Amino acid sequence: MASAVTTKASRVCSATLRSRGINGQVLAPRVRPTRRTAPVQVVRAASRAREEDIEDSAKGFLGNKDQQKTAYGLLAVVWGIVAAAKIFATQQFFQHVFAAAPSAGLLGLQKLAGFSSLAPAVAAYTLAKAAKAGRLDSHTYLRQNLGLAVAGTMTLIYLWKTPATVMEPIYQKLATGLAAFTAIVGGAVYSQTSGHKFNLGKIAEGFGNSVAALLSPENTNAGIYSFLSAGLGLYSLVLLFGSHELAAQWLFIGSGQVSLFLQREIGLSAFVAAIQTYCLKDAADRGSIGKSTFKNLNLSLAVIAAGNAASLWYAASHEAMWTTQNYLRLAFLALQVITFSYNWIESDRDENEDVNKIERAFDDATDGLRDALSKGEREAKKLLNKGEDAADDVKHKGKKYADKAEDKAQDLGDKAQDKWGEAKHEGKKYANKAEDEAEDLGDKAKGQAKDTKRDADRWGDKAGDKSEDLGDKAKNAARNTERKADKWGDKAENKAEELGDKAKGAAKDTEREADRMGNKAEGEAKDVGRDGKGLFGRRR
């Protein structure tokens, strides 16, 4: 088979080279001797390139192939690093990311999440290769882009609902950024390549057709893929929307928020894997399972299933929880490993795909070489002509600017002399004006000083007269006061003598009244004594 492919490829290469006018020794373009005429192939290639650039720029955000390839490459690398950290540094990753003590069950669950995280990494890698080949409008890649968009959006929702105490803040922000980037890239490219943007009706119709096709496989191999895709889809629905207790029967998890977050994370990865498995079913229906895209998907999904089986075995052995659900899940994983591995090993690589790749590679190489040679020749001639024209322009402009500079210098010199004369004249004029203004100000100051002195003398005389008037008034007031004091003193003295005479008269009257009363009392006392003696004598 290899020799047949080589022979066919050789014939295709030879035919391609002959059709492009290239012999076996020299890859030289067929250029006419005319200076300004480019080869027809080069013109067509350049036209195609311009049309592609215009189309890419018109598509908007992530509409360019290079942008798409770069974005998918970043996604594949980041998701691959996250998966490797979860698988090979399980305990360290868990202790750094989650605020909880790791147990054997949680560590097994973390390994399971690590192998599951390979699904979006594989999807991004597959999409990067498709972007390079310009095949993102195929249903295989449309499904995977839509899956990444949905998975990224659901992850953002679960991160928003997860309590802040479950994850360390820095890692929660990093997880949010990765989920947002995944959703944006998948959604943007899907809207660019689907032909209907994000029409929910078209998406629902496509989902219904996919479910119908899932139930009607074309052959046995496609039937097995249908069974695996349906099983992974149901399993993801249980983990994403089922209760924590129901999911605990299929995963070794406790009742905490950490185990619930890991449950949702594994469910989202299982959702992406279900979409990838459906892509393999579709390829098996069409007999295209040998193409490189599907061989890579088979290999990747086989590795993921084997890793999940090993993680499940590790957790079940350490937790001693070999239940019926665990045995069934191991059997389902074993079927995945066998199916994916068998199709990866046994499916023949598509000869037409190899031949097409070789032909495309030769087309790209010869077109690129012709473009480079023609472009180099045109650019060299342009540069030579530009150099000669530039030299003439420089010489002409140099002389012109030298003449201009000389004239400008003379003009500036004349203007400077004129300005100096004007400045000198203006300076003398302003000096005389300043001198006159100084003399005027001096005369005004002398006049104001004399006026001030006269005013001061006048106000001094007024103040002296006012002081003398006030002094006379004070003396008169003092005299009047003295006279009034003498008058009131005489009145007081006369009043005192009058009151003294009245007091003496009153004293004499009182003395006479007292003598009268005393004589009266004495007479009454004598009368009483006589009455008492008479009464006493009669009784005896």
Coordinates of C-alpha atoms in Angstrom, one line a residue:
M1 CA 0.0 0.0 0.0
A2 CA 2.8 2.4 0.8
S3 CA 4.5 1.8 -2.5
A4 CA 1.2 2.4 -4.3
V5 CA 0.7 5.7 -2.5
T6 CA 4.3 6.7 -3.3
T7 CA 3.9 5.9 -7.0
K8 CA 0.7 7.8 -7.2
A9 CA 2.1 10.7 -5.3
S10 CA 5.1 10.8 -7.7
R11 CA 2.9 10.8 -10.7
V12 CA 0.8 13.7 -9.2
C13 CA 4.0 15.6 -8.4
S14 CA 5.4 15.2 -11.9
A15 CA 2.1 16.2 -13.5
T16 CA 1.9 19.2 -11.2
L17 CA 5.4 20.3 -12.0
R18 CA 4.9 19.9 -15.8
S19 CA 1.7 21.8 -15.7
R20 CA 3.4 24.6 -14.0
G21 CA 6.4 24.7 -16.4
I22 CA 8.9 23.5 -13.9
N23 CA 11.5 20.8 -14.9
G24 CA 13.1 18.4 -12.5
Q25 CA 16.2 20.5 -11.8
V26 CA 15.2 24.2 -11.7
L27 CA 12.1 25.7 -10.2
A28 CA 12.2 28.8 -12.4
P29 CA 9.1 30.8 -13.3
R30 CA 8.2 31.3 -16.9
V31 CA 8.6 35.1 -17.2
R32 CA 8.3 36.9 -20.5
P33 CA 11.0 39.3 -21.4
T34 CA 8.7 42.3 -21.1
R35 CA 9.7 44.3 -18.1
R36 CA 6.2 45.1 -16.7
T37 CA 4.4 41.8 -17.5
A38 CA 3.9 39.2 -14.7
P39 CA 3.2 35.5 -15.2
V40 CA -0.4 34.5 -15.5
Q41 CA -0.1 32.0 -12.6
V42 CA 1.5 34.7 -10.4
V43 CA -1.3 37.1 -11.2
R44 CA -4.0 34.5 -10.4
A45 CA -2.2 33.5 -7.2
A46 CA -1.9 37.1 -6.1
S47 CA -5.6 37.7 -7.0
R48 CA -6.6 34.6 -5.0
A49 CA -4.5 35.8 -2.0
R50 CA -6.1 39.3 -2.1
E51 CA -9.6 37.8 -2.3
E52 CA -8.9 35.5 0.7
D53 CA -7.5 38.5 2.7
I54 CA -10.6 40.5 1.8
E55 CA -12.9 37.7 2.8
D56 CA -11.0 37.1 6.1
S57 CA -11.1 40.7 7.0
A58 CA -14.8 40.9 6.2
K59 CA -15.6 38.1 8.5
G60 CA -14.6 40.1 11.6
F61 CA -13.3 38.7 14.9
L62 CA -11.4 35.5 14.5
G63 CA -12.2 35.3 10.8
N64 CA -8.6 35.1 9.7
K65 CA -7.0 31.6 9.5
D66 CA -3.9 32.7 11.3
Q67 CA -5.9 34.1 14.1
Q68 CA -8.0 31.0 14.4
K69 CA -4.9 28.7 14.3
T70 CA -3.2 30.8 17.0
A71 CA -6.3 30.9 19.3
Y72 CA -6.8 27.1 19.0
G73 CA -3.1 26.5 19.6
L74 CA -3.2 28.5 22.8
L75 CA -6.3 26.6 24.0
A76 CA -4.7 23.3 23.3
V77 CA -1.5 24.2 25.2
V78 CA -3.3 25.6 28.2
W79 CA -5.8 22.7 28.5
G80 CA -2.9 20.3 28.0
I81 CA -1.0 21.9 30.8
V82 CA -4.0 21.8 33.2
A83 CA -4.6 18.2 32.4
A84 CA -0.9 17.3 32.9
A85 CA -0.9 19.1 36.3
K86 CA -4.0 17.2 37.4
I87 CA -2.6 13.8 36.3
F88 CA 1.1 14.0 37.3
A89 CA 1.0 16.4 40.2
T90 CA -2.4 15.5 41.6
Q91 CA -1.9 16.1 45.3
Q92 CA 0.1 19.4 44.8
F93 CA -2.5 20.7 42.3
F94 CA -5.4 19.8 44.7
Q95 CA -3.7 21.5 47.7
H96 CA -3.0 24.7 45.7
V97 CA -6.4 25.0 44.0
F98 CA -8.9 23.8 46.6
A99 CA -9.4 24.9 50.2
A100 CA -9.9 21.3 51.5
A101 CA -7.9 18.4 52.7
P102 CA -7.3 15.8 50.0
S103 CA -8.6 12.2 50.5
A104 CA -7.9 9.1 48.4
G105 CA -11.4 9.5 46.8
L106 CA -10.9 13.1 46.0
L107 CA -7.5 12.6 44.6
G108 CA -8.8 9.8 42.4
L109 CA -11.6 12.1 41.3
Q110 CA -8.9 14.8 40.5
K111 CA -7.0 12.3 38.3
L112 CA -10.3 11.5 36.6
A113 CA -10.9 15.2 36.0
G114 CA -7.3 15.5 34.6
F115 CA -7.8 12.8 32.0
S116 CA -11.2 14.3 31.1
S117 CA -9.6 17.7 30.6
L118 CA -7.7 16.2 27.7
A119 CA -11.0 16.2 25.7
P120 CA -11.1 20.1 25.1
A121 CA -7.3 20.0 24.5
V122 CA -7.8 17.4 21.8
A123 CA -10.7 19.4 20.3
A124 CA -8.6 22.6 20.2
Y125 CA -5.7 20.7 18.5
T126 CA -8.0 19.2 15.9
L127 CA -9.6 22.6 15.2
A128 CA -6.1 24.2 14.9
K129 CA -5.2 21.7 12.1
A130 CA -8.6 22.3 10.4
A131 CA -8.1 26.1 10.6
K132 CA -4.7 25.7 8.8
A133 CA -6.3 23.7 6.0
G134 CA -9.4 26.0 5.8
R135 CA -11.9 23.2 6.6
L136 CA -13.6 24.7 9.7
D137 CA -17.0 24.8 7.9
S138 CA -17.1 21.0 7.9
H139 CA -19.8 19.5 10.2
T140 CA -17.1 17.7 12.2
Y141 CA -15.4 20.9 13.2
L142 CA -18.7 22.9 13.6
R143 CA -19.9 20.3 16.2
Q144 CA -16.6 20.6 18.1
N145 CA -16.7 24.4 18.0
L146 CA -20.2 24.4 19.3
G147 CA -19.2 21.9 22.0
L148 CA -16.4 24.1 23.2
A149 CA -18.7 27.2 23.3
V150 CA -21.3 25.3 25.3
A151 CA -18.8 23.7 27.7
G152 CA -17.0 27.1 28.3
T153 CA -20.3 28.8 29.0
M154 CA -21.5 26.1 31.4
T155 CA -18.2 26.2 33.2
L156 CA -18.6 30.0 33.7
I157 CA -22.1 29.3 35.2
Y158 CA -20.8 26.7 37.6
L159 CA -17.9 28.8 38.6
W160 CA -20.3 31.7 39.3
K161 CA -22.5 29.4 41.4
T162 CA -19.6 27.8 43.3
P163 CA -19.1 29.4 46.8
A164 CA -15.9 31.5 47.1
T165 CA -14.6 29.2 49.9
V166 CA -14.2 26.2 47.6
M167 CA -11.3 27.4 45.5
E168 CA -8.4 29.8 46.1
P169 CA -9.3 33.2 44.7
I170 CA -6.4 33.4 42.2
Y171 CA -7.2 29.9 40.7
Q172 CA -10.9 30.7 40.5
K173 CA -10.0 33.8 38.4
L174 CA -7.7 31.8 36.2
A175 CA -10.3 29.1 35.7
T176 CA -12.9 31.8 34.8
G177 CA -10.5 33.3 32.3
L178 CA -9.8 29.9 30.6
A179 CA -13.5 29.1 30.5
A180 CA -14.3 32.5 29.0
F181 CA -11.6 32.2 26.4
T182 CA -12.8 28.7 25.4
A183 CA -16.4 29.9 25.0
I184 CA -15.4 33.0 23.1
V185 CA -13.1 31.2 20.6
G186 CA -15.6 28.3 20.0
G187 CA -18.6 30.6 19.7
A188 CA -16.9 33.2 17.5
V189 CA -15.5 30.7 15.0
Y190 CA -18.8 28.8 14.9
S191 CA -20.7 32.0 14.1
Q192 CA -18.1 32.7 11.3
T193 CA -18.3 29.3 9.7
S194 CA -21.8 27.9 10.4
G195 CA -23.5 30.1 7.7
H196 CA -26.3 31.1 10.1
K197 CA -24.3 32.8 13.0
F198 CA -26.0 31.5 16.2
N199 CA -29.5 30.8 14.9
L200 CA -31.0 28.7 17.7
G201 CA -33.6 27.3 15.4
K202 CA -30.9 26.0 13.0
I203 CA -28.9 24.6 16.0
A204 CA -32.0 22.8 17.4
E205 CA -32.7 21.4 13.9
G206 CA -29.1 20.1 13.6
F207 CA -29.3 18.6 17.1
G208 CA -32.5 16.7 16.1
N209 CA -31.0 15.4 12.9
S210 CA -27.9 14.3 14.9
V211 CA -30.1 12.4 17.4
A212 CA -32.0 10.7 14.5
A213 CA -28.7 9.8 12.8
L214 CA -27.4 8.4 16.1
L215 CA -30.3 6.0 16.2
S216 CA -29.7 4.8 12.6
P217 CA -26.1 3.8 12.0
E218 CA -25.0 2.7 8.6
N219 CA -22.7 -0.2 9.8
T220 CA -21.6 -2.1 12.8
N221 CA -18.6 0.1 13.5
A222 CA -20.9 3.2 13.4
G223 CA -23.4 1.4 15.7
I224 CA -20.7 0.9 18.4
Y225 CA -19.7 4.6 18.1
S226 CA -23.4 5.5 18.4
F227 CA -23.7 3.4 21.6
L228 CA -20.6 5.0 23.1
S229 CA -21.7 8.6 22.1
A230 CA -25.1 8.0 23.6
G231 CA -23.6 6.6 26.8
L232 CA -21.2 9.5 27.2
G233 CA -24.0 11.9 26.6
L234 CA -26.3 10.4 29.3
Y235 CA -23.3 10.2 31.7
S236 CA -22.6 13.9 31.2
L237 CA -26.2 14.8 31.8
V238 CA -26.2 12.9 35.1
L239 CA -23.0 14.7 36.2
L240 CA -24.2 18.1 35.0
F241 CA -27.8 18.2 36.0
G242 CA -28.3 15.2 38.3
S243 CA -28.4 15.4 42.1
H244 CA -25.1 15.1 44.0
E245 CA -26.3 11.8 45.5
L246 CA -27.1 10.2 42.1
A247 CA -23.7 11.2 40.8
A248 CA -22.0 9.8 43.9
Q249 CA -23.2 6.4 42.8
W250 CA -21.0 6.7 39.7
L251 CA -18.1 8.7 41.2
F252 CA -16.2 8.4 44.5
I253 CA -17.2 11.7 46.0
G254 CA -18.5 13.0 49.3
S255 CA -21.1 15.6 50.0
G256 CA -18.8 18.7 49.9
Q257 CA -18.7 21.6 47.4
V258 CA -15.3 20.5 46.2
S259 CA -16.5 17.1 45.0
L260 CA -19.6 18.8 43.5
F261 CA -17.4 21.1 41.5
L262 CA -15.2 18.2 40.2
Q263 CA -18.4 16.3 39.3
R264 CA -19.5 19.2 37.1
E265 CA -16.1 19.5 35.6
I266 CA -15.9 15.9 34.6
G267 CA -19.5 16.1 33.2
L268 CA -18.5 19.0 30.9
S269 CA -15.5 17.1 29.6
A270 CA -17.6 14.0 29.1
F271 CA -20.0 16.2 27.0
V272 CA -17.1 17.2 24.7
A273 CA -16.0 13.6 24.4
A274 CA -19.6 12.6 23.5
I275 CA -19.5 15.1 20.6
Q276 CA -16.1 13.8 19.4
T277 CA -17.4 10.3 19.5
Y278 CA -20.4 11.3 17.4
C279 CA -18.0 12.8 14.9
L280 CA -16.3 9.4 14.7
K281 CA -19.7 7.7 14.2
D282 CA -20.5 10.1 11.3
A283 CA -17.1 9.3 9.8
A284 CA -17.7 5.6 10.1
D285 CA -21.1 6.1 8.3
R286 CA -19.2 7.8 5.4
G287 CA -16.3 5.3 5.4
S288 CA -13.9 8.1 6.2
I289 CA -12.6 6.7 9.5
G290 CA -9.1 6.5 8.1
K291 CA -8.6 10.2 7.7
S292 CA -5.9 11.8 9.9
T293 CA -8.5 13.8 11.9
F294 CA -10.4 10.7 12.9
K295 CA -7.3 8.6 13.6
N296 CA -6.1 11.4 16.0
L297 CA -9.5 11.5 17.6
N298 CA -9.5 7.7 18.1
L299 CA -6.1 7.7 19.7
S300 CA -6.9 10.6 22.0
L301 CA -10.2 9.2 23.2
A302 CA -8.5 5.8 23.8
V303 CA -5.9 7.5 26.0
I304 CA -8.6 9.5 27.9
A305 CA -10.7 6.3 28.4
A306 CA -7.7 4.3 29.6
G307 CA -6.8 7.1 32.0
N308 CA -10.3 7.3 33.4
A309 CA -10.3 3.5 33.9
A310 CA -7.0 3.7 35.8
S311 CA -8.3 6.6 38.0
L312 CA -11.5 4.7 38.7
W313 CA -9.5 1.6 39.6
Y314 CA -7.2 3.7 41.9
A315 CA -10.1 5.3 43.7
A316 CA -12.2 2.1 44.1
S317 CA -9.2 0.2 45.5
H318 CA -8.3 2.9 48.1
E319 CA -11.9 3.5 49.1
A320 CA -12.9 -0.2 48.9
M321 CA -16.1 0.6 47.1
W322 CA -16.5 -1.9 44.4
T323 CA -20.2 -1.5 43.6
T324 CA -22.3 -2.6 40.6
Q325 CA -22.1 0.9 39.1
N326 CA -18.3 0.9 39.3
Y327 CA -18.1 -2.5 37.5
L328 CA -20.5 -1.3 34.8
R329 CA -18.5 1.9 34.4
L330 CA -15.2 0.0 34.1
A331 CA -16.8 -2.2 31.4
F332 CA -18.1 0.9 29.5
L333 CA -14.5 2.4 29.7
A334 CA -13.0 -0.9 28.5
L335 CA -15.4 -0.9 25.5
Q336 CA -14.2 2.7 24.7
V337 CA -10.6 1.7 24.9
I338 CA -11.1 -1.3 22.7
T339 CA -13.2 0.5 20.1
F340 CA -11.0 3.6 19.8
S341 CA -7.7 1.7 19.9
Y342 CA -8.9 -0.9 17.3
N343 CA -10.1 1.8 14.8
W344 CA -6.9 3.8 15.4
I345 CA -4.7 0.7 14.6
E346 CA -6.7 -1.0 11.9
S347 CA -8.2 1.8 9.9
D348 CA -6.1 2.5 6.8
R349 CA -5.0 6.0 6.2
D350 CA -6.9 7.5 3.2
E351 CA -4.7 7.4 0.1
N352 CA -6.6 10.3 -1.4
E353 CA -6.0 12.4 1.7
D354 CA -2.2 11.8 1.4
V355 CA -2.2 12.6 -2.3
N356 CA -4.3 15.7 -1.8
K357 CA -1.9 16.8 1.0
I358 CA 1.1 16.3 -1.3
E359 CA -0.6 18.1 -4.2
R360 CA -1.6 21.0 -1.9
A361 CA 2.0 21.1 -0.6
F362 CA 3.4 21.3 -4.1
D363 CA 0.8 23.9 -5.1
D364 CA 1.7 26.0 -2.1
A365 CA 5.4 25.6 -2.7
T366 CA 5.4 26.4 -6.4
D367 CA 2.9 29.3 -6.0
G368 CA 5.0 30.7 -3.1
L369 CA 8.2 30.4 -5.1
R370 CA 6.8 32.1 -8.1
D371 CA 5.3 34.8 -6.0
A372 CA 8.5 35.3 -4.2
L373 CA 10.6 35.5 -7.4
S374 CA 8.2 37.8 -9.2
K375 CA 7.8 39.9 -6.2
G376 CA 11.5 40.1 -5.6
E377 CA 12.2 41.2 -9.2
R378 CA 9.4 43.8 -9.1
E379 CA 10.6 45.1 -5.8
A380 CA 14.2 45.3 -7.0
K381 CA 13.3 47.3 -10.1
K382 CA 11.1 49.5 -8.0
L383 CA 13.8 50.1 -5.5
L384 CA 16.3 50.8 -8.3
N385 CA 14.0 53.3 -10.0
K386 CA 13.1 54.9 -6.7
G387 CA 16.8 55.2 -5.8
E388 CA 17.7 57.0 -9.1
D389 CA 14.7 59.3 -8.8
A390 CA 15.4 59.9 -5.1
A391 CA 19.0 60.8 -5.9
D392 CA 17.9 63.4 -8.6
D393 CA 15.3 64.7 -6.2
V394 CA 17.8 65.0 -3.5
K395 CA 20.3 66.9 -5.7
H396 CA 17.6 69.2 -7.0
K397 CA 16.0 69.7 -3.6
G398 CA 19.4 70.3 -2.0
K399 CA 20.2 73.1 -4.4
K400 CA 16.8 74.6 -4.0
Y401 CA 16.9 74.4 -0.3
A402 CA 20.4 75.9 -0.3
D403 CA 19.2 78.9 -2.3
K404 CA 16.2 79.3 -0.1
A405 CA 18.4 79.1 3.0
E406 CA 20.7 81.8 1.7
D407 CA 17.8 84.1 0.8
K408 CA 16.3 83.4 4.1
A409 CA 19.5 84.3 5.9
Q410 CA 19.8 87.6 4.1
D411 CA 16.1 88.4 4.8
L412 CA 16.6 87.6 8.4
G413 CA 19.8 89.8 8.6
D414 CA 18.0 92.8 7.0
K415 CA 15.0 92.3 9.3
A416 CA 17.3 92.1 12.3
Q417 CA 19.0 95.4 11.4
D418 CA 15.6 97.0 10.9
K419 CA 14.4 95.7 14.2
W420 CA 17.6 96.9 15.9
G421 CA 17.1 100.5 14.6
E422 CA 13.4 100.4 15.6
A423 CA 14.3 99.1 19.0
K424 CA 17.0 101.8 19.5
H425 CA 14.5 104.6 18.4
E426 CA 11.8 103.2 20.5
G427 CA 14.2 102.9 23.5
K428 CA 15.2 106.6 23.3
K429 CA 11.6 107.6 22.9
Y430 CA 10.5 105.7 25.9
A431 CA 13.5 107.0 27.9
N432 CA 12.5 110.6 27.2
K433 CA 8.9 109.9 28.0
A434 CA 10.0 108.3 31.3
E435 CA 12.1 111.3 32.2
D436 CA 9.2 113.7 31.5
E437 CA 6.9 111.5 33.5
A438 CA 9.4 111.5 36.4
E439 CA 9.6 115.3 36.4
D440 CA 5.8 115.6 36.3
L441 CA 5.5 113.2 39.2
G442 CA 8.2 115.1 41.1
D443 CA 6.3 118.4 40.7
K444 CA 3.0 116.8 41.6
A445 CA 4.7 115.4 44.7
K446 CA 6.0 118.8 45.8
G447 CA 2.6 120.4 45.2
Q448 CA 0.9 117.7 47.2
A449 CA 3.5 118.1 50.0
K450 CA 2.8 121.9 50.2
D451 CA -1.0 121.3 50.2
T452 CA -0.6 118.7 52.9
K453 CA 1.4 121.2 55.0
R454 CA -1.2 124.0 54.6
D455 CA -3.9 121.5 55.5
A456 CA -1.9 120.4 58.6
D457 CA -1.4 124.1 59.7
R458 CA -5.1 124.8 59.2
W459 CA -6.2 121.8 61.1
G460 CA -3.7 122.6 63.8
D461 CA -5.1 126.1 64.3
K462 CA -8.6 124.7 64.4
A463 CA -7.5 122.2 67.0
G464 CA -5.9 125.0 69.1
D465 CA -9.0 127.1 69.0
K466 CA -11.2 124.1 69.8
S467 CA -8.9 123.3 72.8
E468 CA -9.2 126.9 74.1
D469 CA -13.0 126.9 73.8
L470 CA -13.2 123.6 75.6
G471 CA -10.9 124.9 78.4
D472 CA -13.1 128.0 78.9
K473 CA -16.2 125.8 78.9
A474 CA -14.5 123.6 81.5
K475 CA -13.6 126.5 83.8
N476 CA -17.1 128.0 83.6
A477 CA -18.6 124.5 84.4
A478 CA -16.2 124.3 87.4
R479 CA -17.3 127.7 88.7
N480 CA -20.9 126.8 88.3
T481 CA -20.4 123.6 90.1
E482 CA -18.6 125.4 92.9
R483 CA -21.4 127.9 93.3
K484 CA -24.0 125.2 93.3
A485 CA -22.1 123.3 95.9
D486 CA -21.9 126.3 98.2
K487 CA -25.6 126.9 97.8
W488 CA -26.5 123.3 98.5
G489 CA -24.1 123.4 101.5
D490 CA -25.8 126.4 103.0
K491 CA -29.2 124.8 102.5
A492 CA -28.0 121.7 104.2
E493 CA -26.6 123.6 107.1
N494 CA -29.9 125.6 107.6
K495 CA -31.9 122.3 107.3
A496 CA -29.7 120.7 109.9
E497 CA -30.1 123.6 112.4
E498 CA -33.9 123.6 111.8
L499 CA -34.1 119.8 112.4
G500 CA -31.9 120.3 115.6
D501 CA -34.3 122.9 117.0
K502 CA -37.2 120.6 116.2
A503 CA -35.5 117.8 118.0
K504 CA -34.8 119.9 121.1
G505 CA -38.4 121.0 121.3
A506 CA -39.6 117.4 120.9
A507 CA -37.2 116.4 123.7
K508 CA -38.5 119.0 126.0
D509 CA -42.1 118.1 125.3
T510 CA -41.3 114.5 126.0
E511 CA -39.6 115.3 129.2
R512 CA -42.6 117.3 130.4
E513 CA -45.0 114.5 129.4
A514 CA -42.8 112.0 131.3
D515 CA -42.9 114.2 134.4
R516 CA -46.6 114.5 134.2
M517 CA -47.1 110.8 133.8
G518 CA -44.7 110.1 136.6
N519 CA -46.6 112.5 138.9
K520 CA -49.8 110.9 137.9
A521 CA -48.5 107.4 138.6
E522 CA -47.2 108.5 142.0
G523 CA -50.6 110.0 142.9
E524 CA -52.3 106.8 141.8
A525 CA -49.9 104.7 143.8
K526 CA -50.6 106.8 146.9
D527 CA -54.3 106.4 146.4
V528 CA -53.9 102.7 146.1
G529 CA -51.8 102.6 149.2
R530 CA -54.3 104.4 151.2
D531 CA -57.1 102.2 150.0
G532 CA -55.1 99.2 150.9
K533 CA -54.4 100.4 154.4
G534 CA -58.1 101.1 155.0
L535 CA -59.1 97.7 153.8
F536 CA -56.5 96.0 155.9
G537 CA -57.7 97.9 159.0
R538 CA -61.3 96.9 158.5
R539 CA -60.5 93.2 158.2
R540 CA -58.6 93.2 161.4

